[in-house]
CSV table of N, CA, C and O in Angstrom, one decimal:
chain,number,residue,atom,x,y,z
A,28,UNK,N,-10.6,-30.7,6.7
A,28,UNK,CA,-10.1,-29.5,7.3
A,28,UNK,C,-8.7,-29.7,7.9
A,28,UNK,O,-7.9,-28.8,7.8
A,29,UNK,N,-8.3,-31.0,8.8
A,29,UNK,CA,-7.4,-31.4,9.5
A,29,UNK,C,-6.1,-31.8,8.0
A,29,UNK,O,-5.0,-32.1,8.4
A,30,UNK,N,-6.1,-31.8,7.2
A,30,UNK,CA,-5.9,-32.2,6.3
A,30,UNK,C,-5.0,-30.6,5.5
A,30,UNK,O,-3.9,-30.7,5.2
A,31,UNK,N,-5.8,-29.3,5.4
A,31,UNK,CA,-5.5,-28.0,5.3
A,31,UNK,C,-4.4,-27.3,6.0
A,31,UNK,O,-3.6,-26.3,5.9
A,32,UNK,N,-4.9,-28.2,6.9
A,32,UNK,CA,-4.6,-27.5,8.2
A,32,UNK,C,-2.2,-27.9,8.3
A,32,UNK,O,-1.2,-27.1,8.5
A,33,UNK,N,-2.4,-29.4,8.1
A,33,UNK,CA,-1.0,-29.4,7.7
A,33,UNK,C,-0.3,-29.4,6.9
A,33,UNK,O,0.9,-29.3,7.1
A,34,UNK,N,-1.0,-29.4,5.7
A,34,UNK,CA,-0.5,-28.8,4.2
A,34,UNK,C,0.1,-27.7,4.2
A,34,UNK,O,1.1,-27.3,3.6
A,35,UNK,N,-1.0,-26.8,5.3
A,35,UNK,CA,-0.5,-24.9,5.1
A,35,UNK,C,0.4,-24.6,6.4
A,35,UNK,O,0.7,-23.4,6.5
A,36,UNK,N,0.8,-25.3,7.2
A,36,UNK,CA,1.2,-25.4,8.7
A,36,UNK,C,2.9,-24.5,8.1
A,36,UNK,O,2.9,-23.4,8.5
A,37,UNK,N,3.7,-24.9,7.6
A,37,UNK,CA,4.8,-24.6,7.4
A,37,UNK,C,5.0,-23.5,6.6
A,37,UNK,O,5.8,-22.6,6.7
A,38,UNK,N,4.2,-23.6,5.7
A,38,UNK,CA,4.1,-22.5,4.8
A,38,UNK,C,3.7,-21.5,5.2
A,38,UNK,O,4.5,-20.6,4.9
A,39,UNK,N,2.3,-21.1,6.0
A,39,UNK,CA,2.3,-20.4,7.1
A,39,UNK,C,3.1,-19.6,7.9
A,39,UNK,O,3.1,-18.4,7.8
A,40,UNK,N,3.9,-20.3,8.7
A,40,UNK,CA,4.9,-19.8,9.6
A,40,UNK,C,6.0,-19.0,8.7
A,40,UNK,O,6.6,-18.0,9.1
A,41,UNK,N,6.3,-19.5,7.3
A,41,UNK,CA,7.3,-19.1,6.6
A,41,UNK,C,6.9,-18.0,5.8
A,41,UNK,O,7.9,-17.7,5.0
A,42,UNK,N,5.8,-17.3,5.6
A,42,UNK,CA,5.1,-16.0,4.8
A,42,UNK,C,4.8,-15.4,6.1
A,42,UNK,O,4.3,-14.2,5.8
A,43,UNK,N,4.8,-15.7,7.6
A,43,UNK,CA,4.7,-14.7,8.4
A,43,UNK,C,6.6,-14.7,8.8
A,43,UNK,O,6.8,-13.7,9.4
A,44,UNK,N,7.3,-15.2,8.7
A,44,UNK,CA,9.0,-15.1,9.0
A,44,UNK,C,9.1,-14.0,8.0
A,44,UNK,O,9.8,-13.0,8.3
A,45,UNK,N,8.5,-14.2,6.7
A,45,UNK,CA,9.1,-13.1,5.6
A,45,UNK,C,8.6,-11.6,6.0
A,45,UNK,O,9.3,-10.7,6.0
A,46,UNK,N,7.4,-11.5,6.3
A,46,UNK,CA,6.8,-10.5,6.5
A,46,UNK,C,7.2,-10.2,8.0
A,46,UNK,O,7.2,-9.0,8.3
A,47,UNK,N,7.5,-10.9,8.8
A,47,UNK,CA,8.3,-10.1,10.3
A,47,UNK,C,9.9,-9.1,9.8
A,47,UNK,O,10.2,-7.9,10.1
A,48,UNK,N,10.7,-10.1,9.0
A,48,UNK,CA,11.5,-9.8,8.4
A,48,UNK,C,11.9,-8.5,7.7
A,48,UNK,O,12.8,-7.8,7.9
A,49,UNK,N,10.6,-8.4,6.9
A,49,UNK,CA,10.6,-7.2,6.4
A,49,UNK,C,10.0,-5.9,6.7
A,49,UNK,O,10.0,-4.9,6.0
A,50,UNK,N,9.3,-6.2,8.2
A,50,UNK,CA,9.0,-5.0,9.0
A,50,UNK,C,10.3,-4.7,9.6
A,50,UNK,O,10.9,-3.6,9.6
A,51,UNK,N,10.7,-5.8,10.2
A,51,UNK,CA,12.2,-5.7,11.5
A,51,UNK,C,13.1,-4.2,10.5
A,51,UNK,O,13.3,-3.0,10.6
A,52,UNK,N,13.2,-5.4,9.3
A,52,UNK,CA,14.1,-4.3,7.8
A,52,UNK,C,13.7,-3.3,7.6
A,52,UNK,O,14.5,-2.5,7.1
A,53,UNK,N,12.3,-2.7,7.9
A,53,UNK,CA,12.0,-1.4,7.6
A,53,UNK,C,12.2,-0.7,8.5
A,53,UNK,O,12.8,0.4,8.3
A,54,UNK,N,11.8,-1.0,9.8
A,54,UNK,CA,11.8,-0.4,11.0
A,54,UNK,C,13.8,-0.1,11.4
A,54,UNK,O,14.3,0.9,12.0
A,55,UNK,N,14.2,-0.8,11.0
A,55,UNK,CA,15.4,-0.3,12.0
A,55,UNK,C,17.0,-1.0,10.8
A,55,UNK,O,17.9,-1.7,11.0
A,56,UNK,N,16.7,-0.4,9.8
A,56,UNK,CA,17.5,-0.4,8.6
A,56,UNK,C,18.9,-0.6,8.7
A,56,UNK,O,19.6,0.5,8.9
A,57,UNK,N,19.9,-2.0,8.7
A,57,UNK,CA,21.0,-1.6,8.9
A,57,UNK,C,21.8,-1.5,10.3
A,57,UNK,O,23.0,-1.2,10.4
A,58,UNK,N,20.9,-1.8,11.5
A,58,UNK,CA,21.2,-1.5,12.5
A,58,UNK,C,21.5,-2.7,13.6
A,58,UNK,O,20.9,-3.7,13.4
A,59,UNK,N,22.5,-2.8,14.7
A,59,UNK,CA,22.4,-3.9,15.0
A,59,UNK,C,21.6,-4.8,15.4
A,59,UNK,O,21.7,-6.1,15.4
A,60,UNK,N,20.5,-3.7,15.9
A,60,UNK,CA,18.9,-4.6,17.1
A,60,UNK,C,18.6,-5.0,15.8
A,60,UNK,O,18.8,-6.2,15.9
A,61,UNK,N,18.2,-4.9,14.6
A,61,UNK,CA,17.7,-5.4,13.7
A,61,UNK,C,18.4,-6.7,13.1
A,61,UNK,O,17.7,-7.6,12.9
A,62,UNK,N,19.6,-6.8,12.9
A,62,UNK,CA,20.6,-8.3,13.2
A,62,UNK,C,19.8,-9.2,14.3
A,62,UNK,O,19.2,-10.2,13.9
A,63,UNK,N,19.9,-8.6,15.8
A,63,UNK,CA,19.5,-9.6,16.8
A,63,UNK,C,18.1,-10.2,16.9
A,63,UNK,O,17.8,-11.2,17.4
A,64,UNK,N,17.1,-8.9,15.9
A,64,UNK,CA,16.0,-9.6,15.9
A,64,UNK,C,15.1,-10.3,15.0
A,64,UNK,O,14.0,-10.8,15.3
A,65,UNK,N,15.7,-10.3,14.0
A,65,UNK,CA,16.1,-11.2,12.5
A,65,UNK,C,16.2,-12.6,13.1
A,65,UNK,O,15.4,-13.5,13.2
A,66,UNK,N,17.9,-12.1,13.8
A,66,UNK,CA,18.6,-14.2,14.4
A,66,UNK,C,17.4,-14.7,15.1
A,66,UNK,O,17.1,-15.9,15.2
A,67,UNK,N,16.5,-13.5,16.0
A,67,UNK,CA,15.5,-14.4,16.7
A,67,UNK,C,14.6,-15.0,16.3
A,67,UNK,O,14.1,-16.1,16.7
A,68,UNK,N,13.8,-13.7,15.1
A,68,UNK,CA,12.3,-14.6,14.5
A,68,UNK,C,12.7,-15.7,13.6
A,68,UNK,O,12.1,-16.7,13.2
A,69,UNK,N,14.2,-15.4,13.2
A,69,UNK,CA,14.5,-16.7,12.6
A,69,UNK,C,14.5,-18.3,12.9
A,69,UNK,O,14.2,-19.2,12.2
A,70,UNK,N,15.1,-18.1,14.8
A,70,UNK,CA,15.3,-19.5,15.5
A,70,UNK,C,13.8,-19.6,15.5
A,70,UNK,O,13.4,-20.6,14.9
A,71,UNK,N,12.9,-18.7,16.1
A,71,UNK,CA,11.6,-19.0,16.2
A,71,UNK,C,10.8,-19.8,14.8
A,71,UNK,O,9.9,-20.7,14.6
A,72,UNK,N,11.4,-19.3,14.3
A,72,UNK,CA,10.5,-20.1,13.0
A,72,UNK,C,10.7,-21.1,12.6
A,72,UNK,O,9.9,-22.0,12.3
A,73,UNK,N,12.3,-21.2,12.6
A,73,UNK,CA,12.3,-22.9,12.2
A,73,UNK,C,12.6,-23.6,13.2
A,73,UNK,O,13.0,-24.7,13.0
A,74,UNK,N,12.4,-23.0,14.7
A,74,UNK,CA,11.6,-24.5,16.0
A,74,UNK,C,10.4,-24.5,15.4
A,74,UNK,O,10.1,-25.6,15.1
A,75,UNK,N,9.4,-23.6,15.1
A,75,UNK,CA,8.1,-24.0,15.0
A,75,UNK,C,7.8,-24.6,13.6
A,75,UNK,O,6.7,-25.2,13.4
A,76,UNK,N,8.6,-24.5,13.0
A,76,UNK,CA,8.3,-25.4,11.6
A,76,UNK,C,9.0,-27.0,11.8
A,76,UNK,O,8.6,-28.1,11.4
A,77,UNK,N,10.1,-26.9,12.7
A,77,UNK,CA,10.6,-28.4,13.0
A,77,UNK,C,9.7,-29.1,14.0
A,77,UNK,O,9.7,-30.3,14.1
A,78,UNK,N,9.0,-28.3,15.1
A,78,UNK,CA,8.2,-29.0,15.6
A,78,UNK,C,7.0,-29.1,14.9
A,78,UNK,O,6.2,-29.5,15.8
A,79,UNK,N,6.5,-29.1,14.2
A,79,UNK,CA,5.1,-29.2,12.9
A,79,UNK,C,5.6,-30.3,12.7
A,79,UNK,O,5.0,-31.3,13.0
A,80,UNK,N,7.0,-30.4,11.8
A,80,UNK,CA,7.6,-31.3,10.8
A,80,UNK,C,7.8,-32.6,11.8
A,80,UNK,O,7.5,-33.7,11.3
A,81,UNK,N,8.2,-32.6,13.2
A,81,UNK,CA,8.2,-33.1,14.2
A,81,UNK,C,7.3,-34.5,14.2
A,81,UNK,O,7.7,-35.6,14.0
A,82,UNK,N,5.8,-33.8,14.5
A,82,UNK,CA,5.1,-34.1,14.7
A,82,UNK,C,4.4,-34.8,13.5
A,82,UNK,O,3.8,-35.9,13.6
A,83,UNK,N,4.5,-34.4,12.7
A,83,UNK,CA,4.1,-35.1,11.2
A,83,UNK,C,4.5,-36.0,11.1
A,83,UNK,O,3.7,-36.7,10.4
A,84,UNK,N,5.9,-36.9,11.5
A,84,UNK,CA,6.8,-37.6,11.4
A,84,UNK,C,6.3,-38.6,11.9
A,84,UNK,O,5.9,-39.5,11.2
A,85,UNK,N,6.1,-38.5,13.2
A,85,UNK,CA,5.6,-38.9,14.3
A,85,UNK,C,4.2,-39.9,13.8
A,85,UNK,O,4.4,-41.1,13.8
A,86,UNK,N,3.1,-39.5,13.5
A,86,UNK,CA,2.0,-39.3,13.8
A,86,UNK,C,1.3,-40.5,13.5
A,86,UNK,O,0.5,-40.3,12.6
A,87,UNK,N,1.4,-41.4,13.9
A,87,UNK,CA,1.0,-43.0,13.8
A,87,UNK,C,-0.4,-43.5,13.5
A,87,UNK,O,-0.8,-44.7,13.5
A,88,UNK,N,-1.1,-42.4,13.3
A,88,UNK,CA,-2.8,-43.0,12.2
A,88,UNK,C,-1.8,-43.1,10.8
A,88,UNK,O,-0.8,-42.6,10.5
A,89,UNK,N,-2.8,-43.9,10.2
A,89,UNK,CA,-2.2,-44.9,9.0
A,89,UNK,C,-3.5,-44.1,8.2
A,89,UNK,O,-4.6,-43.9,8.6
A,90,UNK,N,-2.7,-43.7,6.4
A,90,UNK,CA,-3.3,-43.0,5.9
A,90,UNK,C,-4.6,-43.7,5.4
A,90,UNK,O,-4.6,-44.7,6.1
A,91,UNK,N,-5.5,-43.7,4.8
A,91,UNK,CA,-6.9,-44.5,4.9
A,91,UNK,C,-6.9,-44.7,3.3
A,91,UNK,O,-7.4,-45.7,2.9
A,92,UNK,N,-6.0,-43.5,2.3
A,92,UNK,CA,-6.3,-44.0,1.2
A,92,UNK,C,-4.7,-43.5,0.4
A,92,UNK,O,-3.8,-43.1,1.1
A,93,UNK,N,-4.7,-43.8,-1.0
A,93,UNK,CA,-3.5,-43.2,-1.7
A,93,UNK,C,-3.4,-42.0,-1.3
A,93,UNK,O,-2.3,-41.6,-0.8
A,94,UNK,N,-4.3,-41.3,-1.5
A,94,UNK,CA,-4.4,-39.2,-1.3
A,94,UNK,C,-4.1,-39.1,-0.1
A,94,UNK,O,-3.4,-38.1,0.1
A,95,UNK,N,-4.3,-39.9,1.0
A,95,UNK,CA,-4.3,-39.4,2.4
A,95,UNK,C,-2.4,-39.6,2.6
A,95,UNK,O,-1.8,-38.7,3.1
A,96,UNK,N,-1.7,-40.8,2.1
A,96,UNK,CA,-0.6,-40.5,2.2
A,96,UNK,C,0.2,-39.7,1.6
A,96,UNK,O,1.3,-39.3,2.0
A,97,UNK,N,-0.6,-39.4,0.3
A,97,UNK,CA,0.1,-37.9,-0.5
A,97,UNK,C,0.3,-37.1,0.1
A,97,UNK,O,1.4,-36.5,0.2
A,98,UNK,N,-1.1,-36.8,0.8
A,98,UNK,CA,-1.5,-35.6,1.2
A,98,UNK,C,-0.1,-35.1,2.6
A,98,UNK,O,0.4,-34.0,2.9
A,99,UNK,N,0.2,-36.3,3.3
A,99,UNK,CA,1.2,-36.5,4.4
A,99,UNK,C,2.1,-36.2,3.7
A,99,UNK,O,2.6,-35.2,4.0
A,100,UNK,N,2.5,-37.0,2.7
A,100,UNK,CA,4.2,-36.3,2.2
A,100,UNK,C,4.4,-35.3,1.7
A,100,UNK,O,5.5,-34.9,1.9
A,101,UNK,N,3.3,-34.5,0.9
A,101,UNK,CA,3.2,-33.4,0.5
A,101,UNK,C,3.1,-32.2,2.0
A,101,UNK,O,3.3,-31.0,1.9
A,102,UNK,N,2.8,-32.7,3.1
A,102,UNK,CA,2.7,-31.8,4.4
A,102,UNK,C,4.6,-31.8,4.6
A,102,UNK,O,5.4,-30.9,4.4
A,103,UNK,N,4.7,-33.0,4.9
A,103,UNK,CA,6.0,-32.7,5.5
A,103,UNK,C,7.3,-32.6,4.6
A,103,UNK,O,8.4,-32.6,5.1
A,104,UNK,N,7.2,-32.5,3.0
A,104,UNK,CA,7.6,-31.8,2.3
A,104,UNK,C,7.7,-30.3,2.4
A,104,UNK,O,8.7,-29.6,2.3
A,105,UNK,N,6.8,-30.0,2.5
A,105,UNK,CA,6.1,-28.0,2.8
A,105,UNK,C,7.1,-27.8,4.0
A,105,UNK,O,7.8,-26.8,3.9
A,106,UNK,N,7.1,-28.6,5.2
A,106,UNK,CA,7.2,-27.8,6.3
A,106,UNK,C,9.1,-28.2,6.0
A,106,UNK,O,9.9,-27.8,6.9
A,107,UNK,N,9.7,-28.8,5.1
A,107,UNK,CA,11.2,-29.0,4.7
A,107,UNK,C,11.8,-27.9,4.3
A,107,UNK,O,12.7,-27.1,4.7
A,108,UNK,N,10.5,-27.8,2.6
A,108,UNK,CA,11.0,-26.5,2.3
A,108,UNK,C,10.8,-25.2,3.0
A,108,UNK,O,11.3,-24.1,2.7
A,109,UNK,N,9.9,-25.5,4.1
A,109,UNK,CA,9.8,-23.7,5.1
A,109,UNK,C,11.3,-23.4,5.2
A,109,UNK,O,11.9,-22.4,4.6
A,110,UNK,N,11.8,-24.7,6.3
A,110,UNK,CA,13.0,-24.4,6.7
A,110,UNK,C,14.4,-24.3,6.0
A,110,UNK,O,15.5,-24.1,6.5
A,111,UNK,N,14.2,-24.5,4.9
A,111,UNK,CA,14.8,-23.8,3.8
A,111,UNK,C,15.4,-22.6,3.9
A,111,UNK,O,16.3,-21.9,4.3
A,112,UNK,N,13.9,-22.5,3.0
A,112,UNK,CA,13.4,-20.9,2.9
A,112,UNK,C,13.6,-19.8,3.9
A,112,UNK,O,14.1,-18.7,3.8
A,113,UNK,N,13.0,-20.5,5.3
A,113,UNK,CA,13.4,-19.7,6.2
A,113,UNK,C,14.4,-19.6,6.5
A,113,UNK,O,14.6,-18.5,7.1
A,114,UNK,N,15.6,-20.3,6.4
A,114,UNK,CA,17.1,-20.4,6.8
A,114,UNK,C,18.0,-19.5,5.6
A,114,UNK,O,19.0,-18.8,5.8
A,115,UNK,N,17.4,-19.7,4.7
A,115,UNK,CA,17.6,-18.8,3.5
A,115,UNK,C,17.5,-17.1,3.1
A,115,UNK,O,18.2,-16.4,2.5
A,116,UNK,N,16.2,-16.8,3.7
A,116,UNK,CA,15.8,-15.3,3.9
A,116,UNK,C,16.7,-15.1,5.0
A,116,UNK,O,17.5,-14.2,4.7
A,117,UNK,N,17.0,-15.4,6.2
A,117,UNK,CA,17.4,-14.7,7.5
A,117,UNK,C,19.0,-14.9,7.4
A,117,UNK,O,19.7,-14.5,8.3
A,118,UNK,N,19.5,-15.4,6.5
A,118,UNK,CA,21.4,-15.2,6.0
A,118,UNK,C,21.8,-14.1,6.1
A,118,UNK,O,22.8,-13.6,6.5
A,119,UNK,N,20.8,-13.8,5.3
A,119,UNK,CA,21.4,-12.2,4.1
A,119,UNK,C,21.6,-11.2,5.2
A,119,UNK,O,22.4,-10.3,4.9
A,120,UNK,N,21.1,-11.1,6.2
A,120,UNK,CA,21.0,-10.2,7.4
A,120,UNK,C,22.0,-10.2,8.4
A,120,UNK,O,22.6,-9.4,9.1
A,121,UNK,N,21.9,-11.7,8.4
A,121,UNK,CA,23.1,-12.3,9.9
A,121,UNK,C,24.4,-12.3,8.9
A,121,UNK,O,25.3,-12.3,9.7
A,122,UNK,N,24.8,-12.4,7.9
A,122,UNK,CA,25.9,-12.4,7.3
A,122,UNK,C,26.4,-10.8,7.0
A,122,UNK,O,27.6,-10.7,7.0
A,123,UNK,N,25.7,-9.8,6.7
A,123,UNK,CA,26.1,-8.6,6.2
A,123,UNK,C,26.8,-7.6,7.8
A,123,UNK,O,27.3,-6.5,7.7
């Protein structure tokens, strides 16, 4: 379960960034508060994806088998490409 749990950690945070995104966009179309609150769920998301990613980094139990180290690279791979992604979706807004 602990294991699910950081695999989906970043990806998570980054399908709820898309979907804050595209309420903020519905709600207030074009407007400046919608700029300011884009730049914000944006910073919010990738602190909370770099502190996931943080911590994964960090995290000094030693994997027990091949899969368990996969399973680690494949977590803090996910939470790389969040910050991507998330740096990616919230451009188009702060640049226009």
């Amino acid at each position: 379960m602990k294991n699910w749990m950081f695999l989906l950690a970043g990806l998570l945070v980054w399908a709820a960034h898309f979907f804050g995104v595209y309420i903020i966009g519905s709600l207030f179309p074009g407007t400046e508060l919608a700029r300011w609150l884009v730049l914000g769920i944006t910073l919010l998301s990738v602190g909370v994806v770099g502190l996931i990613l943080l911590f994964l980094v960090r995290r000094t139990e030693a994997p027990p088998d091949a899969l368990g180290g996969w399973l680690s690279v494949l977590s803090r791979s996910g939470c790389a490409l969040a910050i991507v992604a998330i740096t990616y979706q919230g451009l188009p807004a702060l640049l226009a």
